[in-house]
Coordinates of C-alpha atoms in Angstrom, one line a residue:
M1 CA -0.2 0.1 -0.1
S2 CA 3.0 2.4 -0.1
L3 CA 1.8 3.9 -3.5
L4 CA -1.9 4.8 -2.1
R5 CA -1.1 7.7 0.0
P6 CA 1.4 9.6 -2.2
G7 CA -0.3 8.6 -5.2
I8 CA -3.6 10.2 -4.2
E9 CA -1.8 13.2 -2.7
R10 CA -0.3 13.5 -6.4
L11 CA -3.7 13.4 -7.8
G12 CA -4.8 17.0 -6.3
L13 CA -8.0 15.7 -4.4
D14 CA -9.3 17.8 -1.6
A15 CA -6.8 17.5 1.0
H16 CA -9.9 16.6 3.8
L17 CA -10.6 13.7 1.8
I18 CA -7.4 11.9 1.8
D19 CA -7.1 10.5 5.7
P20 CA -11.0 9.4 5.6
I21 CA -10.8 7.5 2.6
L22 CA -7.7 5.8 2.7
A23 CA -8.8 3.4 5.4
S24 CA -12.0 2.6 3.5
I25 CA -9.9 1.8 0.1
E26 CA -7.0 -0.2 2.0
A27 CA -10.1 -2.4 3.3
Y28 CA -11.7 -2.5 -0.1
L29 CA -8.1 -3.8 -1.6
D30 CA -7.6 -6.2 1.2
E31 CA -11.0 -7.9 0.4
L32 CA -10.5 -7.6 -3.4
E33 CA -7.2 -9.6 -2.9
L34 CA -9.0 -12.1 -1.1
W35 CA -11.7 -12.6 -3.6
N36 CA -9.6 -12.3 -6.4
K37 CA -7.6 -15.6 -5.7
R38 CA -10.9 -17.7 -6.0
R39 CA -13.0 -15.6 -8.3
D40 CA -10.4 -14.0 -10.8
L41 CA -12.3 -10.4 -10.3
V42 CA -9.6 -8.3 -11.6
N43 CA -6.3 -9.3 -13.5
A44 CA -4.1 -7.0 -11.4
S45 CA -2.5 -7.1 -7.6
G46 CA -0.1 -5.4 -5.6
E47 CA 1.1 -2.1 -6.7
Q48 CA -0.4 -2.7 -10.3
L49 CA -3.8 -2.8 -8.8
I50 CA -3.3 0.3 -7.0
V51 CA -1.8 2.4 -10.1
K52 CA -4.1 0.6 -12.9
H53 CA -7.1 0.4 -11.0
V54 CA -7.8 2.7 -7.7
L55 CA -5.5 5.9 -8.8
D56 CA -6.9 5.6 -12.5
S57 CA -10.2 5.6 -11.1
L58 CA -9.7 8.5 -8.8
A59 CA -8.2 10.7 -11.4
G60 CA -11.5 11.4 -12.7
V61 CA -12.8 12.3 -9.3
P62 CA -12.0 16.2 -9.6
F63 CA -13.7 16.2 -12.9
L64 CA -16.9 14.5 -11.5
S65 CA -17.2 16.6 -8.3
A66 CA -17.3 19.8 -10.7
L67 CA -20.5 18.6 -12.4
P68 CA -23.9 18.2 -11.1
H69 CA -23.5 14.6 -9.2
E70 CA -26.5 14.1 -7.0
T71 CA -26.7 10.5 -8.9
I72 CA -24.2 8.5 -10.1
V73 CA -24.1 5.2 -12.4
D74 CA -21.1 3.0 -13.1
V75 CA -21.6 1.0 -16.1
G76 CA -19.7 -2.2 -16.3
S77 CA -18.6 -1.9 -13.0
G78 CA -16.7 -5.2 -12.6
A79 CA -14.9 -5.2 -9.3
G80 CA -15.9 -1.7 -8.5
F81 CA -13.8 0.7 -10.8
P82 CA -14.3 3.4 -10.6
G83 CA -17.4 3.4 -8.8
V84 CA -16.5 2.4 -5.2
P85 CA -13.6 5.1 -5.1
I86 CA -16.2 7.6 -6.4
A87 CA -18.5 6.5 -3.9
L88 CA -16.0 7.0 -1.2
C89 CA -15.1 10.4 -2.3
L90 CA -18.3 12.0 -3.5
T91 CA -20.1 11.5 -0.3
D92 CA -22.9 13.7 -1.2
S93 CA -23.9 11.3 -4.6
A94 CA -26.1 8.2 -4.6
V95 CA -24.0 5.7 -6.6
S96 CA -25.2 2.7 -8.9
L97 CA -23.0 0.0 -9.8
V98 CA -24.0 -1.8 -12.8
E99 CA -22.6 -5.1 -13.3
R100 CA -24.3 -7.9 -15.0
S101 CA -21.7 -10.7 -13.7
A102 CA -23.3 -12.6 -11.0
K103 CA -20.0 -13.5 -9.3
R104 CA -18.7 -9.5 -9.4
A105 CA -22.1 -8.2 -8.3
A106 CA -21.8 -10.4 -5.2
F107 CA -18.6 -9.3 -4.6
L108 CA -19.8 -5.6 -4.9
R109 CA -22.5 -6.4 -2.5
N110 CA -20.2 -7.4 -0.1
V111 CA -18.1 -4.4 -0.6
V112 CA -21.2 -2.2 0.1
L113 CA -21.9 -4.0 3.3
M114 CA -18.3 -3.9 4.5
L115 CA -17.7 0.0 3.9
D116 CA -21.0 0.6 5.4
L117 CA -22.2 2.2 2.4
R118 CA -25.9 0.8 1.9
D119 CA -27.8 4.5 2.4
R120 CA -26.5 5.3 -0.8
V121 CA -25.0 2.8 -2.9
E122 CA -26.7 0.2 -4.8
V123 CA -25.6 -3.0 -6.9
I124 CA -27.6 -3.3 -10.1
E125 CA -27.2 -7.0 -11.3
R126 CA -28.5 -6.3 -15.0
D127 CA -27.9 -5.9 -18.3
L128 CA -27.3 -2.1 -19.6
G129 CA -30.5 -1.9 -21.8
Q130 CA -32.7 -3.4 -18.4
I131 CA -32.1 0.0 -16.7
D132 CA -35.0 2.4 -16.5
A133 CA -33.5 5.1 -13.9
R134 CA -32.0 8.5 -15.0
Y135 CA -29.0 9.9 -13.6
S136 CA -26.7 13.0 -13.4
I137 CA -23.7 11.3 -14.5
V138 CA -23.5 8.1 -16.4
T139 CA -19.8 6.6 -16.2
F140 CA -17.5 4.0 -17.2
R141 CA -14.2 2.8 -17.5
A142 CA -12.4 -0.1 -19.8
F143 CA -15.5 -0.2 -22.1
R144 CA -15.2 -0.9 -25.5
G145 CA -15.8 1.6 -28.3
L146 CA -18.3 4.4 -28.1
A147 CA -20.2 3.8 -31.1
A148 CA -21.6 0.4 -30.5
F149 CA -22.7 1.3 -26.6
A150 CA -23.5 5.3 -27.0
P151 CA -27.2 5.3 -27.4
A152 CA -27.8 2.8 -24.6
L153 CA -25.4 5.0 -22.3
F154 CA -27.3 8.4 -23.2
A155 CA -30.4 6.7 -22.4
L156 CA -29.2 6.5 -18.7
A157 CA -28.5 10.3 -18.7
A158 CA -31.0 12.4 -17.1
D159 CA -31.9 15.7 -18.7
R160 CA -28.9 18.2 -18.6
G161 CA -27.1 15.0 -17.3
T162 CA -23.5 14.0 -18.4
V163 CA -21.6 11.1 -19.6
V164 CA -17.7 11.1 -18.0
A165 CA -15.7 8.3 -19.7
Y166 CA -12.3 7.0 -18.4
K167 CA -10.4 6.3 -21.9
G168 CA -7.2 5.9 -23.0
R169 CA -5.2 7.5 -26.2
R170 CA -6.7 10.9 -27.4
S171 CA -6.2 9.7 -30.6
V172 CA -8.6 7.0 -30.3
V173 CA -11.0 8.9 -28.3
E174 CA -11.3 11.7 -31.1
R175 CA -11.8 9.1 -33.5
E176 CA -14.4 7.3 -31.5
L177 CA -16.0 10.8 -30.7
A178 CA -16.3 11.4 -34.7
E179 CA -18.5 8.0 -35.1
I180 CA -20.8 9.3 -32.7
G181 CA -21.0 13.1 -33.6
E182 CA -24.8 13.5 -34.2
L183 CA -25.7 11.9 -30.7
V184 CA -23.4 14.6 -29.0
A185 CA -24.2 18.2 -28.0
M186 CA -20.7 19.0 -26.4
T187 CA -17.6 17.1 -25.7
E188 CA -14.4 17.8 -23.6
V189 CA -11.2 15.8 -23.7
H190 CA -8.9 16.4 -20.9
P191 CA -5.8 14.4 -20.4
V192 CA -5.0 13.1 -17.0
S193 CA -1.6 12.1 -15.4
V194 CA -1.8 8.8 -12.9
P195 CA 0.9 8.4 -10.6
G196 CA 2.9 5.4 -11.6
L197 CA 1.1 4.9 -14.9
E198 CA 2.9 5.5 -18.1
E199 CA -0.2 4.8 -20.3
E200 CA -2.0 7.9 -21.9
R201 CA -5.3 8.6 -20.3
T202 CA -8.0 11.0 -20.9
I203 CA -11.4 11.8 -19.2
V204 CA -14.0 12.4 -21.7
I205 CA -17.2 14.7 -20.8
I206 CA -20.2 14.3 -23.1
K207 CA -23.4 16.0 -23.2
P208 CA -25.6 13.9 -25.1
R209 CA -27.9 15.5 -27.5
V210 CA -31.7 16.2 -26.4
T211 CA -34.1 14.3 -28.7
G212 CA -37.7 14.2 -29.1

């Protein structure tokens, strides 16, 4: 866990957040390491898990916190990235973790109980197209290209809602955005630096076009 505190500090999160979330993140990671041995939830461990998953997830928090974020849905939450770190930081948000895999959904429910997040975090074990609710922010990470999923993703955004995508290379992001141009009212592409990660990372903020 030696990378966790200095990594979080370098991300520019509000100083008052760091100590309260550290213990929760450490407990979360301990639980994930235990479950991972039996259920293969995420292909990373140790420092790689911290850098590629925890710090990468937290890198988006400053962008989410600057948007209306009363309700947030993390689509394809997997082992809880970025949804669980987001929920630990944005304590004024209700967060839904969407995961269709039964084994991953079971892990997420366990984490919600363990971290005492039941009052504002729910796990939804359904396919994307089966969700009727609408959210202030729709976020996702490690998703495939935007074109195949944009209509279903955008349908989850409330009026004036926002889609926040954790993506990789800017060149790929720009190509994907060009493919869905008719569905989009506004986009912002922000490069982010994840401590310890050499790969190019971007946060993409999308305002879906209102139709009908």
